[in-house]
Short mmCIF file of C-alpha atoms in Angstrom, two decimals:
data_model
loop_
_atom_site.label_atom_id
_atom_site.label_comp_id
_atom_site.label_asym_id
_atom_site.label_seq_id
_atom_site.Cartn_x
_atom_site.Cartn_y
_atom_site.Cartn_z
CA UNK A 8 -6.04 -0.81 7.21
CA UNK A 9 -2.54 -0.17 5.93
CA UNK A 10 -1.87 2.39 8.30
CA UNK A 11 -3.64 1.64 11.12
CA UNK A 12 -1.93 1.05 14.92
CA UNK A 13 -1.40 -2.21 14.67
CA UNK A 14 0.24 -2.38 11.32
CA UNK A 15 2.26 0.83 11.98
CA UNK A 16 3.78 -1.67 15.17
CA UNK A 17 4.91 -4.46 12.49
CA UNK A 18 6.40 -1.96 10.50
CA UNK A 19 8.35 -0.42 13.09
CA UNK A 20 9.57 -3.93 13.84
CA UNK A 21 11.14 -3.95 10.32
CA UNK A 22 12.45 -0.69 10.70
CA UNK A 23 14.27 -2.20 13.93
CA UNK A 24 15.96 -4.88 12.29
CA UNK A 25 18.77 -2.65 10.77
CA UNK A 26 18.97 -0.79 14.21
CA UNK A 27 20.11 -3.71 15.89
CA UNK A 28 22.44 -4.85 13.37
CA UNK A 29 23.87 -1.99 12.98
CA UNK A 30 24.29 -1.55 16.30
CA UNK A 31 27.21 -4.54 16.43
CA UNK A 32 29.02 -2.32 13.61
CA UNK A 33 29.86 0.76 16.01
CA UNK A 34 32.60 1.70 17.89
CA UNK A 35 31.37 0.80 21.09
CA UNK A 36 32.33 -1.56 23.94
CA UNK A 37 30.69 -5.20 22.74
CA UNK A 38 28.58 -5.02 26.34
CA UNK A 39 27.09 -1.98 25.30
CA UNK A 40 26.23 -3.43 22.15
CA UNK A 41 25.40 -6.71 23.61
CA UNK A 42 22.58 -4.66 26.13
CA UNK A 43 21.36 -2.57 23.43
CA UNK A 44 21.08 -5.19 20.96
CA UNK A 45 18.92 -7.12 23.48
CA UNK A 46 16.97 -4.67 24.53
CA UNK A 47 16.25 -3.28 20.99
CA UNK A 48 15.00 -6.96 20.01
CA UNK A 49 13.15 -7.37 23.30
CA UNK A 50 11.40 -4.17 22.89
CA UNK A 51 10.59 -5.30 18.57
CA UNK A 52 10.10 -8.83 19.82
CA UNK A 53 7.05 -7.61 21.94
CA UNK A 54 5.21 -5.77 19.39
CA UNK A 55 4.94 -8.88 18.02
CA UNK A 56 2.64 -9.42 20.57
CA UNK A 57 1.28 -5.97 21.00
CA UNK A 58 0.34 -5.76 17.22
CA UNK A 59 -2.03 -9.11 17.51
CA UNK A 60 -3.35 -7.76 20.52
CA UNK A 61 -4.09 -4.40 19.62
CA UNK A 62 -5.70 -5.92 15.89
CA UNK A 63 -8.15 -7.71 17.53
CA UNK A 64 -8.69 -5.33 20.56
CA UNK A 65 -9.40 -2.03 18.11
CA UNK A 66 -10.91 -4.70 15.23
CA UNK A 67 -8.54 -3.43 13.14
CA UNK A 68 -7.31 -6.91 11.83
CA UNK A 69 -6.25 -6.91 7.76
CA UNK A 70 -4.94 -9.51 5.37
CA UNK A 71 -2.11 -6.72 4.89
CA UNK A 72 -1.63 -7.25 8.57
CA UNK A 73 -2.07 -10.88 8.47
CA UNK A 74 0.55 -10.76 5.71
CA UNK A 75 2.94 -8.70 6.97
CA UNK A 76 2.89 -9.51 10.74
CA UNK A 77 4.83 -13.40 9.63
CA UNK A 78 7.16 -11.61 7.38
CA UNK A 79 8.31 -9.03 9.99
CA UNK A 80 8.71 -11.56 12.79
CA UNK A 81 10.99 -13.99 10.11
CA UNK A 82 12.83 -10.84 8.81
CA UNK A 83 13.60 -9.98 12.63
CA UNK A 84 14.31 -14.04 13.31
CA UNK A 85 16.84 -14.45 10.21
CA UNK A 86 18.40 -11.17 10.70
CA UNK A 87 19.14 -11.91 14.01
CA UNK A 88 20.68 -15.64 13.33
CA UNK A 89 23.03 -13.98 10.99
CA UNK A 90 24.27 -11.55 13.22
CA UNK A 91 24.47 -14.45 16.06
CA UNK A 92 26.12 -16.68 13.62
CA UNK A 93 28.64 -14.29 12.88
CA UNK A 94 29.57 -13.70 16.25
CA UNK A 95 30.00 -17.16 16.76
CA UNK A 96 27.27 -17.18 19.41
CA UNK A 97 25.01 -19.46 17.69
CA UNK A 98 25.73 -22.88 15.46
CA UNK A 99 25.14 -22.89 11.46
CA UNK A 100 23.62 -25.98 11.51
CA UNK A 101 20.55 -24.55 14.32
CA UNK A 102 20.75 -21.64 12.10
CA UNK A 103 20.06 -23.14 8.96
CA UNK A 104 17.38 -25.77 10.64
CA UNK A 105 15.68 -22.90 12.29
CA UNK A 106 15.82 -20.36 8.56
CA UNK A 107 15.36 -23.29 6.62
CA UNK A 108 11.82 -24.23 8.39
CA UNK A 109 10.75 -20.34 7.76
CA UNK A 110 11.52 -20.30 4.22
CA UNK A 111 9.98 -24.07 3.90
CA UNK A 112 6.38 -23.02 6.11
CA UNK A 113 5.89 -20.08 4.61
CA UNK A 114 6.09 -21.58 1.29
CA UNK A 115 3.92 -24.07 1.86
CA UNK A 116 1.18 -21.50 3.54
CA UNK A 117 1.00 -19.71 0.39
CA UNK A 118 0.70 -22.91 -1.51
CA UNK A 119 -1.88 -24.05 0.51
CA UNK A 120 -3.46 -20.84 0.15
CA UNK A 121 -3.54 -21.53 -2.87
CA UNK A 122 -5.64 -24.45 -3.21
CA UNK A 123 -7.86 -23.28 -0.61
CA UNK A 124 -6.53 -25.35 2.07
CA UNK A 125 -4.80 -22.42 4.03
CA UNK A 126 -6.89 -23.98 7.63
CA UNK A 127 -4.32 -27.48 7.28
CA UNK A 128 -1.40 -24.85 8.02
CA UNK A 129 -3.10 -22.16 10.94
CA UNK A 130 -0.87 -21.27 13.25
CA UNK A 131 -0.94 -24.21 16.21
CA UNK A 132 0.38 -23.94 19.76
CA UNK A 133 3.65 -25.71 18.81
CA UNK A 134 4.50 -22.60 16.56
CA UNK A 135 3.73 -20.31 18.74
CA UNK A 136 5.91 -22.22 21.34
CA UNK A 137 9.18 -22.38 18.87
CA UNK A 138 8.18 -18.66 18.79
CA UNK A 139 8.71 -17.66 22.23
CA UNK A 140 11.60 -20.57 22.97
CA UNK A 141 13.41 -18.73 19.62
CA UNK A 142 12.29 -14.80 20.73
CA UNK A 143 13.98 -15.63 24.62
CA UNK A 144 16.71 -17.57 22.86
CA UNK A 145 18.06 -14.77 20.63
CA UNK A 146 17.48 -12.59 23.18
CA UNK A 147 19.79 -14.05 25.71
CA UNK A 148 22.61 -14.80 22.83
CA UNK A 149 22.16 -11.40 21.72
CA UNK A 150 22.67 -9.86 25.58
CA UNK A 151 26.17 -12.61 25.94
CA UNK A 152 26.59 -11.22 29.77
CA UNK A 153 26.14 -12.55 33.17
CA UNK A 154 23.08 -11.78 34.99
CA UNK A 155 25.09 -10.86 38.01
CA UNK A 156 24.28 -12.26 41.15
CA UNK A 157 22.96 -15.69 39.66
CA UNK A 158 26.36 -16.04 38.38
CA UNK A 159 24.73 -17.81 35.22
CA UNK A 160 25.90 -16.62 31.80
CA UNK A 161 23.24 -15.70 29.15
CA UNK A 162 24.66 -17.09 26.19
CA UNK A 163 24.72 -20.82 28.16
CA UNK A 164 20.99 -20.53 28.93
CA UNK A 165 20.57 -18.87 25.18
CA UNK A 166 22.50 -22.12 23.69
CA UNK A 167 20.56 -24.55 25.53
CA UNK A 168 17.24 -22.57 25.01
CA UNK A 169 18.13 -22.34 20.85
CA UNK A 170 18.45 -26.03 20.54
CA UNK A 171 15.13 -26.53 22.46
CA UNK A 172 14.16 -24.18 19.72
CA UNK A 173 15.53 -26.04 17.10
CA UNK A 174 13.93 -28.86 18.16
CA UNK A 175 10.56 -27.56 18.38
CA UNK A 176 11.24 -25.80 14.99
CA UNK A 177 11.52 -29.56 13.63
CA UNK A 178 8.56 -30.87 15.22
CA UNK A 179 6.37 -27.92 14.18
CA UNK A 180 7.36 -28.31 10.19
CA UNK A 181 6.75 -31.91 10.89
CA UNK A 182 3.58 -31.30 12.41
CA UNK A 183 2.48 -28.47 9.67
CA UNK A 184 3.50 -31.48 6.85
CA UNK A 185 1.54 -34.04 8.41
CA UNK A 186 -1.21 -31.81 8.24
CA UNK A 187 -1.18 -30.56 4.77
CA UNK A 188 -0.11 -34.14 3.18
CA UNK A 189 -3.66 -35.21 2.59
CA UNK A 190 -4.42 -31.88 0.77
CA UNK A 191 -1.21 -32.21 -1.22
CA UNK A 192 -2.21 -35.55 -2.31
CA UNK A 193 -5.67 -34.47 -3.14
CA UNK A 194 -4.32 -31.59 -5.35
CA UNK A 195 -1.62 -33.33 -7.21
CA UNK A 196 -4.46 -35.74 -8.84
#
């Protein structure tokens, strides 16, 4: 299963990640950048998708894929924030929430893992909505152009949409704590 279609779609997301930040080290005009950065992530962004899709359409799912899959879509997040950050398109603070509570969840998956408790920390709804407020987020901070004749900016949609994020990033660690407390305490006897 380490080659199969699905997996070969997370690892092409990984290979993206240096394609799009290299792209804002070229000589180009920054709204060519800007459009190809977005549509590079938008493109990687829906393999995420695709891959989970395709894994349990071909029943072709792994724990290499289950494994992988997270790392590839934090790799992609984090890479992305950096880049943002740098530009000055996205605040260190939502930045280091939003990192922070990917370091701190995945952490505690493996340690739950661990002691067998790996169902207190499955993926819930709330995760998968800081997912897809995040994945449209970077998007639109990545793109930083008007979408014509709305007249409405994308990084001003982006900002709001990253704090909504970076709310929902709080509430899901919350949530995934709450969760795994009584196994923590159980463990630690």
């Amino acid at each position: 299963m380490f080659w199969n279609l699905p997996t070969l779609l997370t690892w092409a997301r990984i290979v993206a990640i240096p394609l799009i930040v290299g792209l804002f080290y070229l000589p180009l005009p920054s709204a060519d950048i800007n459009l190809w950065a977005c549509g590079l992530f938008a493109v990687v962004a829906f393999t995420d998708w695709l891959d989970g899709w395709l894994a349990r359409k071909l029943n072709q799912t792994s724990s290499f894929g289950a494994f992988l899959d997270p790392v590839a879509d934090k790799f992609l997040v984090c890479a992305s924030l950096l880049i943002l950050l740098e530009l000055g398109r996205v605040n260190a603070v939502v930045a280091l929430i939003i990192i922070g509570r990917e370091i701190a969840i995945s952490a505690l998956r493996e340690w739950m893992a661990q002691i067998g408790a790996s169902r207190s920390v499955a993926v819930h709804m709330l995760g998968k909505l800081k997912t897809a407020a995040q994945m449209v987020a970077i998007m639109l901070l990545l793109y930083d152009g008007d979408f014509g004749f709305l007249h409405i900016h994308a990084r001003t949609v982006g900002t709001w949409l990253i704090y909504i994020a970076c709310g929902l990033t709080i509430w899901s660690m919350a949530y995934y704590l709450k969760r795994s407390i009584p196994d923590i305490v159980a463990k630690a006897k």
